[in-house]
Coordinates of C-alpha atoms and ligand atoms in Angstrom, one line a residue:
M8 CA -128.0 10.5 -29.0
K9 CA -127.1 9.2 -25.5
I10 CA -124.5 11.1 -23.5
R11 CA -121.7 8.6 -22.8
N12 CA -118.7 10.9 -23.2
I13 CA -118.3 14.5 -22.0
C14 CA -115.4 16.8 -22.8
C15 CA -114.7 19.8 -20.7
I16 CA -112.4 22.4 -22.2
G17 CA -110.6 24.3 -19.4
A18 CA -109.2 22.6 -16.3
G19 CA -109.4 25.6 -14.0
Y20 CA -111.2 26.5 -10.9
V21 CA -114.5 25.7 -12.5
G22 CA -113.7 22.9 -15.0
G23 CA -111.8 20.7 -12.6
P24 CA -114.1 20.7 -9.5
T25 CA -117.4 20.8 -11.6
M26 CA -116.4 17.8 -13.7
A27 CA -115.1 15.9 -10.7
V28 CA -118.6 16.1 -9.1
I29 CA -120.5 15.3 -12.3
A30 CA -118.2 12.3 -12.8
Q31 CA -118.8 11.1 -9.2
K32 CA -122.5 11.4 -9.6
N33 CA -122.7 9.9 -13.1
P34 CA -120.4 6.9 -13.0
K35 CA -121.6 5.7 -16.4
I36 CA -120.4 8.8 -18.2
N37 CA -116.8 9.2 -19.1
I38 CA -115.5 12.7 -18.6
T39 CA -112.3 14.2 -20.0
V40 CA -111.1 17.6 -18.8
V41 CA -108.7 19.1 -21.4
D42 CA -106.5 22.1 -21.2
I43 CA -103.7 23.6 -23.3
N44 CA -101.7 24.2 -20.1
E45 CA -99.5 21.1 -19.8
E46 CA -98.3 21.9 -16.3
K47 CA -101.9 22.1 -15.1
I48 CA -102.9 18.8 -16.6
K49 CA -99.8 17.2 -15.2
A50 CA -100.7 18.5 -11.7
W51 CA -104.3 17.2 -12.1
N52 CA -102.8 13.8 -12.9
S53 CA -100.2 14.0 -10.0
E54 CA -99.7 10.8 -7.9
N55 CA -99.7 13.1 -4.9
F56 CA -103.2 14.4 -4.3
N57 CA -101.9 17.3 -2.4
E58 CA -100.4 18.6 -5.6
L59 CA -103.6 19.2 -7.5
P60 CA -103.4 22.6 -9.2
I61 CA -106.3 23.9 -7.0
Y62 CA -106.7 23.9 -3.3
E63 CA -110.4 23.4 -2.4
P64 CA -111.5 21.6 0.7
G65 CA -112.9 18.1 -0.2
L66 CA -111.7 18.3 -3.8
S67 CA -108.8 15.8 -3.6
D68 CA -111.1 13.1 -2.0
V69 CA -113.5 13.3 -5.0
V70 CA -110.6 13.3 -7.5
K71 CA -109.1 10.3 -5.8
E72 CA -112.4 8.4 -6.1
V73 CA -113.0 9.0 -9.8
R74 CA -109.8 9.9 -11.5
D75 CA -108.8 7.3 -14.1
K76 CA -112.1 5.5 -13.6
N77 CA -114.5 7.9 -15.3
L78 CA -112.7 11.2 -15.0
F79 CA -109.6 11.9 -17.1
F80 CA -107.3 14.9 -17.5
S81 CA -105.6 15.4 -20.8
T82 CA -103.9 17.9 -23.2
N83 CA -105.4 16.1 -26.2
V84 CA -108.2 18.6 -26.9
D85 CA -109.0 17.3 -30.4
D86 CA -109.5 13.6 -29.5
S87 CA -111.7 14.5 -26.6
I88 CA -113.8 16.9 -28.7
R89 CA -114.1 14.2 -31.4
N90 CA -115.2 11.5 -29.0
S91 CA -117.8 13.4 -27.0
E92 CA -121.5 14.0 -27.4
M93 CA -121.5 16.9 -25.0
I94 CA -118.7 19.6 -24.7
F95 CA -118.5 22.1 -21.8
I96 CA -116.6 25.3 -22.5
S97 CA -115.1 26.3 -19.2
V98 CA -112.3 28.6 -20.2
N99 CA -111.4 32.0 -18.8
T100 CA -113.3 35.1 -19.9
P101 CA -111.1 38.0 -18.5
T102 CA -111.6 41.7 -18.9
K103 CA -110.3 42.9 -22.3
I104 CA -106.9 44.7 -21.9
S105 CA -106.9 46.2 -25.5
G106 CA -109.2 47.0 -28.4
E107 CA -112.8 48.0 -28.3
G108 CA -114.2 47.7 -24.8
K109 CA -110.8 47.7 -23.2
G110 CA -111.0 47.7 -19.4
Y111 CA -114.7 46.8 -19.4
A112 CA -115.8 44.2 -21.9
A113 CA -115.2 40.4 -21.5
D114 CA -112.5 39.1 -23.7
L115 CA -114.1 36.2 -25.6
K116 CA -111.0 35.1 -27.5
Y117 CA -110.7 31.9 -25.6
I118 CA -114.3 31.0 -26.0
E119 CA -114.1 31.8 -29.7
S120 CA -111.0 29.7 -30.2
C121 CA -112.8 26.7 -28.5
A122 CA -115.8 27.2 -30.8
K123 CA -113.5 27.3 -33.9
R124 CA -111.7 24.1 -32.7
I125 CA -114.9 22.3 -32.1
A126 CA -116.2 23.2 -35.5
D127 CA -113.0 22.1 -37.2
I128 CA -113.0 18.7 -35.4
A129 CA -116.6 17.7 -35.0
K130 CA -117.9 14.9 -37.3
N131 CA -121.2 14.2 -35.5
D132 CA -123.9 16.2 -33.6
K133 CA -122.8 17.8 -30.4
I134 CA -124.3 19.7 -27.5
I135 CA -122.1 22.6 -26.5
V136 CA -122.5 23.8 -22.9
E137 CA -121.4 27.4 -22.1
K138 CA -120.1 27.0 -18.6
S139 CA -117.9 30.1 -18.6
T140 CA -119.5 33.4 -17.5
V141 CA -120.2 35.4 -20.7
P142 CA -122.0 38.5 -21.8
V143 CA -125.7 38.0 -22.7
R144 CA -126.1 36.7 -26.3
T145 CA -122.7 35.1 -26.5
S146 CA -124.3 31.8 -27.4
E147 CA -125.4 33.4 -30.6
K148 CA -121.8 34.2 -31.4
I149 CA -120.7 30.7 -30.6
K150 CA -123.4 29.3 -32.8
Q151 CA -122.4 31.6 -35.7
I152 CA -118.7 30.4 -35.4
L153 CA -119.8 26.7 -35.3
K154 CA -122.2 27.0 -38.2
S155 CA -120.0 29.0 -40.5
N156 CA -117.1 26.6 -40.0
N157 CA -119.0 23.3 -40.1
E158 CA -122.3 22.9 -41.9
N159 CA -122.5 19.1 -41.6
V160 CA -123.1 18.8 -37.9
N161 CA -126.0 19.9 -35.7
F162 CA -124.8 21.9 -32.8
Q163 CA -127.1 22.7 -29.9
I164 CA -125.9 25.4 -27.6
L165 CA -126.9 25.5 -23.9
S166 CA -126.1 28.0 -21.3
N167 CA -125.3 26.5 -17.9
P168 CA -123.5 29.1 -15.8
E169 CA -121.6 28.1 -12.7
F170 CA -122.4 29.6 -9.3
L171 CA -119.8 27.9 -7.1
A172 CA -117.7 30.1 -4.8
E173 CA -114.1 29.2 -4.1
G174 CA -113.3 27.7 -0.7
T175 CA -116.8 26.2 -0.6
A176 CA -116.8 24.8 -4.2
M177 CA -117.5 21.2 -3.3
R178 CA -120.4 22.0 -1.1
D179 CA -121.8 24.4 -3.6
L180 CA -121.5 21.8 -6.4
K181 CA -123.0 19.0 -4.3
I182 CA -125.9 21.0 -2.8
P183 CA -126.4 23.9 -5.3
D184 CA -129.2 26.4 -4.5
R185 CA -130.1 26.0 -8.1
V186 CA -128.8 24.9 -11.5
I187 CA -129.8 27.0 -14.5
I188 CA -130.0 25.6 -18.0
G189 CA -130.8 27.8 -20.9
G190 CA -131.5 26.6 -24.4
E191 CA -133.4 27.2 -27.6
N192 CA -137.1 27.0 -27.6
T193 CA -137.2 24.4 -30.4
N194 CA -137.6 20.6 -30.3
K195 CA -133.9 20.0 -30.7
G196 CA -133.2 22.7 -28.1
K197 CA -135.6 21.1 -25.6
E198 CA -134.1 17.7 -26.2
A199 CA -130.6 19.1 -25.4
I200 CA -131.9 20.8 -22.3
N201 CA -133.4 17.5 -21.1
K202 CA -130.1 15.7 -21.6
L203 CA -128.3 18.1 -19.3
V204 CA -131.2 18.1 -16.8
K205 CA -130.8 14.3 -16.7
I206 CA -127.1 14.6 -15.8
Y207 CA -127.8 17.1 -13.0
S208 CA -130.8 15.3 -11.7
S209 CA -128.7 12.4 -10.7
W210 CA -128.0 14.4 -7.5
V211 CA -129.9 17.8 -7.7
P212 CA -133.6 17.8 -6.9
I213 CA -135.5 18.5 -10.0
K214 CA -137.3 21.5 -8.4
N215 CA -133.9 23.2 -8.1
I216 CA -133.1 22.8 -11.8
L217 CA -134.4 25.9 -13.6
T218 CA -134.8 25.8 -17.4
T219 CA -134.9 29.1 -19.2
N220 CA -134.2 30.7 -22.6
L221 CA -130.6 31.2 -23.5
W222 CA -130.4 35.0 -22.8
S223 CA -132.1 34.8 -19.4
S224 CA -129.6 32.1 -18.3
E225 CA -126.6 34.2 -19.5
L226 CA -127.9 37.4 -17.9
S227 CA -128.8 35.6 -14.6
K228 CA -125.1 34.8 -14.0
L229 CA -123.9 38.4 -14.4
T230 CA -126.8 39.6 -12.4
A231 CA -126.2 37.2 -9.5
N232 CA -122.6 38.3 -9.2
A233 CA -123.5 42.0 -9.5
F234 CA -126.1 41.7 -6.7
L235 CA -123.6 39.9 -4.4
A236 CA -120.8 42.4 -5.0
Q237 CA -123.3 45.3 -4.6
R238 CA -124.1 44.1 -1.1
I239 CA -120.4 44.1 -0.2
S240 CA -119.9 47.6 -1.6
S241 CA -123.0 48.8 0.1
I242 CA -121.8 47.6 3.5
N243 CA -118.2 48.8 2.8
S244 CA -119.5 52.3 1.9
L245 CA -121.3 52.5 5.2
S246 CA -118.2 51.3 7.1
E247 CA -116.6 54.7 6.3
L248 CA -119.7 56.4 7.7
C249 CA -119.4 54.3 10.8
E250 CA -115.8 55.4 11.3
E251 CA -116.9 59.0 11.2
T252 CA -119.9 58.7 13.5
G253 CA -119.0 56.2 16.1
A254 CA -121.4 53.6 14.9
D255 CA -120.0 50.0 14.6
I256 CA -120.5 48.4 11.2
E257 CA -120.7 44.9 12.7
E258 CA -123.6 46.0 14.8
V259 CA -125.3 47.8 11.9
S260 CA -124.7 44.8 9.7
K261 CA -126.3 42.4 12.2
A262 CA -129.2 44.7 12.8
I263 CA -130.1 45.0 9.1
G264 CA -129.3 41.3 8.3
M265 CA -131.9 40.2 10.9
D266 CA -134.6 41.7 8.7
S267 CA -135.7 38.6 6.8
R268 CA -136.3 40.8 3.7
I269 CA -132.6 41.8 3.6
G270 CA -130.9 38.7 5.0
S271 CA -127.5 38.4 6.5
S272 CA -125.3 37.0 3.7
F273 CA -122.7 39.1 2.0
L274 CA -122.9 41.9 4.6
K275 CA -119.4 41.3 6.0
T276 CA -117.4 44.5 5.7
S277 CA -113.8 44.0 4.4
V278 CA -110.8 45.6 2.9
G279 CA -112.6 45.1 -0.4
F280 CA -113.8 42.2 -2.5
G281 CA -111.4 40.3 -4.8
G282 CA -111.6 37.2 -6.9
S283 CA -111.4 36.7 -10.6
C284 CA -115.1 37.4 -11.2
F285 CA -116.9 40.1 -9.3
Q286 CA -115.1 43.1 -10.8
K287 CA -114.8 41.6 -14.3
D288 CA -118.5 40.6 -14.4
I289 CA -119.7 44.0 -13.2
L290 CA -117.5 45.8 -15.7
N291 CA -118.9 43.6 -18.3
L292 CA -122.4 44.5 -17.2
V293 CA -121.4 48.2 -17.3
Y294 CA -120.1 47.8 -20.8
I295 CA -123.2 46.0 -22.1
S296 CA -125.4 48.6 -20.6
R297 CA -123.4 51.5 -22.0
S298 CA -123.2 49.9 -25.4
L299 CA -127.0 49.7 -25.4
G300 CA -127.2 53.4 -24.5
L301 CA -128.3 52.7 -20.9
K302 CA -126.0 55.2 -19.3
K303 CA -127.8 55.5 -16.0
V304 CA -127.9 51.7 -15.6
A305 CA -124.2 51.5 -16.4
D306 CA -123.3 54.3 -14.0
Y307 CA -125.3 52.7 -11.2
W308 CA -123.4 49.4 -11.5
E309 CA -120.0 51.0 -12.0
Q310 CA -120.3 52.5 -8.5
V311 CA -120.0 49.0 -7.0
V312 CA -116.5 48.8 -8.5
I313 CA -115.6 52.4 -7.6
I314 CA -116.5 51.9 -3.9
N315 CA -114.5 48.7 -3.9
R316 CA -111.3 50.5 -5.2
H317 CA -112.0 53.3 -2.6
Q318 CA -112.2 50.7 0.2
R319 CA -108.8 49.2 -0.7
G320 CA -107.3 52.7 -1.0
R321 CA -108.7 53.7 2.4
F322 CA -107.0 50.7 4.0
A323 CA -103.6 51.5 2.5
D324 CA -104.0 55.1 3.5
K325 CA -104.6 54.1 7.1
I326 CA -101.2 52.2 7.1
I327 CA -99.4 55.2 5.5
S328 CA -100.9 57.7 7.9
L329 CA -99.8 55.6 10.9
I330 CA -96.2 55.3 9.6
D331 CA -96.1 59.1 8.9
K332 CA -97.7 60.1 12.2
Y333 CA -95.4 58.0 14.4
S334 CA -92.3 57.9 12.1
F335 CA -92.4 54.1 12.1
K336 CA -89.8 52.4 9.9
N337 CA -91.1 51.8 6.4
K338 CA -92.0 48.2 6.8
V339 CA -95.2 46.4 7.7
S340 CA -96.4 42.8 8.0
F341 CA -99.3 41.3 6.0
L342 CA -101.2 38.2 7.1
G343 CA -103.0 36.8 4.1
W344 CA -102.8 37.2 0.3
A345 CA -105.5 35.0 -1.1
F346 CA -108.7 36.9 -2.0
K347 CA -110.6 34.9 0.6
K348 CA -109.9 32.1 3.1
D349 CA -109.7 28.4 2.1
T350 CA -108.3 29.0 -1.4
N351 CA -104.9 29.4 -3.0
D352 CA -106.4 31.8 -5.5
S353 CA -105.2 35.3 -5.3
R354 CA -106.7 36.8 -8.5
E355 CA -107.8 40.4 -7.9
S356 CA -107.1 40.0 -4.2
A357 CA -107.4 43.3 -2.2
A358 CA -103.9 42.5 -0.9
I359 CA -102.4 43.1 -4.3
Y360 CA -103.8 46.6 -4.7
V361 CA -103.0 47.6 -1.1
S362 CA -99.4 46.4 -1.6
D363 CA -99.1 48.3 -4.8
I364 CA -100.1 51.6 -3.1
L365 CA -97.6 50.9 -0.2
I366 CA -94.8 50.0 -2.6
K367 CA -95.4 53.2 -4.4
S368 CA -95.0 55.0 -1.1
N369 CA -91.7 53.2 -0.5
I370 CA -93.1 50.9 2.2
S371 CA -91.8 47.3 2.3
I372 CA -93.9 44.4 3.2
D373 CA -93.3 41.0 5.0
I374 CA -96.0 38.7 3.8
Y375 CA -97.4 35.3 5.0
D376 CA -100.2 33.4 3.5
P377 CA -101.0 29.7 4.4
R378 CA -101.6 28.7 0.7
V379 CA -100.3 31.3 -1.7
N380 CA -96.6 30.9 -2.7
K381 CA -93.9 33.4 -3.3
N382 CA -93.9 33.2 -7.1
Q383 CA -97.6 33.8 -7.2
I384 CA -97.3 36.8 -4.9
L385 CA -94.6 38.4 -7.0
F386 CA -96.4 37.6 -10.2
D387 CA -99.6 39.3 -8.9
V388 CA -97.8 42.6 -8.0
N389 CA -95.6 42.6 -11.1
Y390 CA -98.7 42.1 -13.2
I391 CA -100.4 45.3 -12.1
N392 CA -97.4 47.7 -11.9
N393 CA -94.6 46.1 -14.0
D394 CA -91.9 47.5 -11.7
V395 CA -90.3 44.1 -11.1
E396 CA -87.1 45.4 -9.6
K397 CA -88.8 47.6 -7.0
N398 CA -91.4 44.9 -6.2
E399 CA -88.6 42.3 -5.5
K400 CA -86.8 44.7 -3.2
S401 CA -90.0 45.6 -1.4
L402 CA -91.8 42.3 -0.8
F403 CA -90.4 39.6 1.6
I404 CA -92.4 36.4 1.5
K405 CA -92.2 34.3 4.7
D406 CA -92.9 30.7 5.3
N407 CA -93.9 31.2 8.9
P408 CA -96.3 33.8 10.4
Y409 CA -94.1 34.5 13.4
D410 CA -91.1 35.4 11.2
C411 CA -93.4 37.6 9.2
I412 CA -94.6 39.7 12.0
E413 CA -91.4 40.0 14.0
A414 CA -89.9 43.5 14.5
N415 CA -92.5 45.6 12.7
N416 CA -94.9 48.1 14.3
I417 CA -97.9 47.2 12.1
V418 CA -99.5 44.0 11.2
A419 CA -102.4 44.1 8.7
I420 CA -104.9 41.3 8.1
L421 CA -105.8 41.0 4.5
T422 CA -107.5 37.6 4.3
E423 CA -109.9 36.0 6.9
W424 CA -107.9 32.7 7.4
D425 CA -109.2 31.0 10.6
E426 CA -105.7 30.1 11.7
F427 CA -104.8 33.8 12.2
K428 CA -107.2 33.9 15.2
D429 CA -105.3 31.0 16.9
Y430 CA -101.8 32.4 16.8
D431 CA -100.0 33.1 20.0
W432 CA -100.6 36.8 19.9
E433 CA -98.7 37.4 23.2
I434 CA -95.5 36.1 21.7
I435 CA -96.2 38.1 18.5
Y436 CA -96.7 41.2 20.6
K437 CA -93.4 40.6 22.5
N438 CA -91.5 40.3 19.2
M439 CA -93.0 43.3 17.5
S440 CA -91.6 46.9 17.7
K441 CA -93.7 49.1 20.0
P442 CA -96.2 50.6 19.9
A443 CA -97.7 47.6 18.1
Y444 CA -100.7 48.1 15.8
I445 CA -103.0 45.6 14.3
L446 CA -105.1 46.6 11.3
D447 CA -107.8 44.1 10.9
G448 CA -109.0 44.3 7.3
R449 CA -111.6 41.5 7.9
N450 CA -112.8 42.3 11.5
I451 CA -112.0 38.7 12.5
M452 CA -109.8 39.3 15.5
D453 CA -110.8 39.5 19.2
R454 CA -110.3 43.2 19.8
N455 CA -110.6 43.0 23.6
K456 CA -108.1 40.2 23.9
L457 CA -105.6 42.0 21.6
E458 CA -106.0 45.3 23.5
S459 CA -105.5 43.5 26.8
I460 CA -102.2 42.2 25.5
G461 CA -101.1 45.7 24.6
F462 CA -102.0 46.1 20.9
N463 CA -103.6 49.1 19.3
Y464 CA -106.5 47.6 17.4
I465 CA -107.9 49.2 14.3
G466 CA -110.7 47.4 12.5
I467 CA -113.0 48.4 9.6
G468 CA -116.0 50.6 10.2
R469 CA -115.7 50.6 14.0
Ligands
NAD3 P1 -109.2 29.4 -14.9 O1 -108.3 30.5 -15.5 O2 -108.9 28.8 -13.6 O3 -109.3 28.2 -16.0 C1 -109.5 28.4 -17.3 C2 -108.6 27.3 -18.1 O4 -109.0 27.3 -19.5 C3 -107.1 27.6 -18.0 O5 -106.5 26.5 -17.4 C4 -106.7 27.8 -19.5 O6 -105.5 27.2 -19.8 C5 -107.8 27.0 -20.2 N1 -108.0 27.4 -21.6 C6 -108.1 28.6 -22.1 N2 -108.3 28.5 -23.5 C7 -108.2 27.2 -23.8 C8 -108.4 26.5 -25.0 N3 -108.6 27.1 -26.1 N4 -108.3 25.2 -25.0 C9 -108.1 24.5 -23.8 N5 -107.9 25.1 -22.6 C10 -108.0 26.5 -22.6 O7 -110.7 30.0 -15.0 P2 -111.9 29.6 -14.0 O8 -111.7 30.4 -12.7 O9 -112.1 28.2 -14.0 O10 -113.1 30.4 -14.7 C11 -113.6 29.9 -16.0 C12 -114.9 30.6 -16.3 O11 -115.9 30.3 -15.2 C13 -114.8 32.1 -16.3 O12 -115.7 32.5 -17.3 C14 -115.3 32.5 -14.9 O13 -115.9 33.8 -15.0 C15 -116.3 31.5 -14.6 N6 -116.6 31.2 -13.2 C16 -115.5 31.1 -12.3 C17 -115.7 30.8 -11.0 C18 -114.6 30.7 -10.0 O14 -114.9 30.6 -8.8 N7 -113.4 30.8 -10.4 C19 -117.0 30.6 -10.6 C20 -118.1 30.6 -11.5 C21 -117.8 31.0 -12.8
UGA4 C1 -118.3 34.5 -6.3 C2 -119.8 34.1 -6.1 O1 -120.1 34.0 -4.7 C3 -120.1 32.8 -6.8 O2 -121.5 32.5 -6.7 C4 -119.7 32.9 -8.2 O3 -119.9 31.7 -8.9 C5 -118.2 33.3 -8.3 O4 -118.0 34.6 -7.7 C6 -117.8 33.5 -9.8 O5 -118.6 33.8 -10.6 O6 -116.6 33.5 -9.9 P1 -116.0 33.8 -5.1 O7 -115.5 35.0 -5.9 O8 -115.3 32.5 -5.3 O9 -117.5 33.5 -5.6 O10 -116.1 34.1 -3.6 P2 -117.1 35.0 -2.7 O11 -117.4 34.2 -1.5 O12 -118.3 35.5 -3.4 O13 -116.2 36.2 -2.3 C7 -115.8 37.2 -3.2 C8 -115.0 38.3 -2.5 O14 -115.9 39.0 -1.7 C9 -113.9 37.8 -1.5 O15 -112.8 38.6 -1.6 C10 -114.6 37.9 -0.2 O16 -113.6 38.0 0.9 C11 -115.4 39.1 -0.3 N1 -116.6 39.2 0.6 C12 -117.6 38.2 0.5 C13 -116.7 40.2 1.5 O17 -115.9 41.1 1.5 N2 -117.8 40.3 2.3 C14 -118.8 39.3 2.2 O18 -119.8 39.5 3.0 C15 -118.7 38.3 1.3

């Protein structure tokens, strides 16, 4: 079986960019990305490449190059499954909000419904590639669903987790540190692995393509995210110690990062990590460990999430204390809403949780983000506290940073967008109520410059 047609179920942050790059590097393979969300598919097919559903530097150029040549976006899931030899499952795997494992386990209902659909439709052999992040041994579940619903077709399951980070997705996809492909240790399993290796090897050096068994591949993805998030929580926990002792977390971070055994990545202190995956994947790891009776392992990893919540809470408390101490009016400005710079994604952004605490303390917020729109911001807060009326009265979303900051005493930086550093902070200072405070939740601003203008600067861990 030669791979000529690929179907990818799920046109989200992973499915869209990943398939765009695979299509660009494999012009002889036709790839159709399908989704049940019609709006999203419409946006992927938009004439205007600025209207793609995802903002990711460099993405629109690649989509422009390959769309309607060998990359297609469609809502016709069944046809695409029918016509493809290889099917990537790239749907969301959020934390369960009800039932067994609620609040911890990954909800596999979207994965399961894809497997059922594939089984119902497939008439010839297929390779199913698990691209979504899933608990270890999920491929076994997928196989069971496929086999019990369709005995006539041979399905090979591969695990091929994605390691791209938002904001740098195109670079991560084009020059990945490694690609992991897990499969069964049988002849058919090895054959399937080789087919996927061939697709990646059209641009990834073969030494960077790791082949493993299925469970190692699945667990490597959860482990990689847990390690990355653990570093952030470690540095964030020490930021509080710095504030109490007079040490500066930026200096500490630099000093330890220069130890080649530790390395400098992921040691940037912040208001807390966000994004759709770190928290969900660690909670999933905690759930798996607890289910297996590994209580100490579970407790160890859960601390990463506990420290992250604590860090967000500390930032909100600093704002509340300033307002109480100086009897400022109950309104502050936020610069940034996305969970990190260079993305329009705000899932699990620290800004949402800090806002929620402030709203509950009757503090209103003027908000500006270069990429996240008003509807999304309101959706995010309504999703976590359900108090739609109060949220709408408390949140004022601005189209312009200068309007956002005018007349408040406190401006807080929630996302590390580069443009924030280049604003005319003298004008901003003039327009703010005095005394003017800047709470830098990302330690990106030039403290000396701001203090010389007249600001009171409060960073994290310094
Ligand atoms: P997403 O929410 O952006 O996209 C998922 C898409 O799947 C949605 O558009 C949804 O409509 C679609 N979908 C769900 N069920 C479907 C079905 N039955 N048929 C057709 N379409 C369906 O999610 P994402 O951020 O792309 O993440 C997908 C997976 O990849 C998750 O498991 C995530 O943990 C993992 N991951 C995400 C990132 C990231 O940076 N976002 C990075 C690496 C791995
Ligand atoms: C992360 C991983 O980096 C990817 O490898 C992985 O594929 C992805 O999760 C996933 O599975 O979804 P992403 O969440 O897109 O990628 O972005 P990161 O750069 O990892 O940042 C996550 C959060 O941590 C952001 O809120 C960021 O601001 C914060 N962060 C990051 C810090 O606070 N300090 C740091 O030093 C680094």
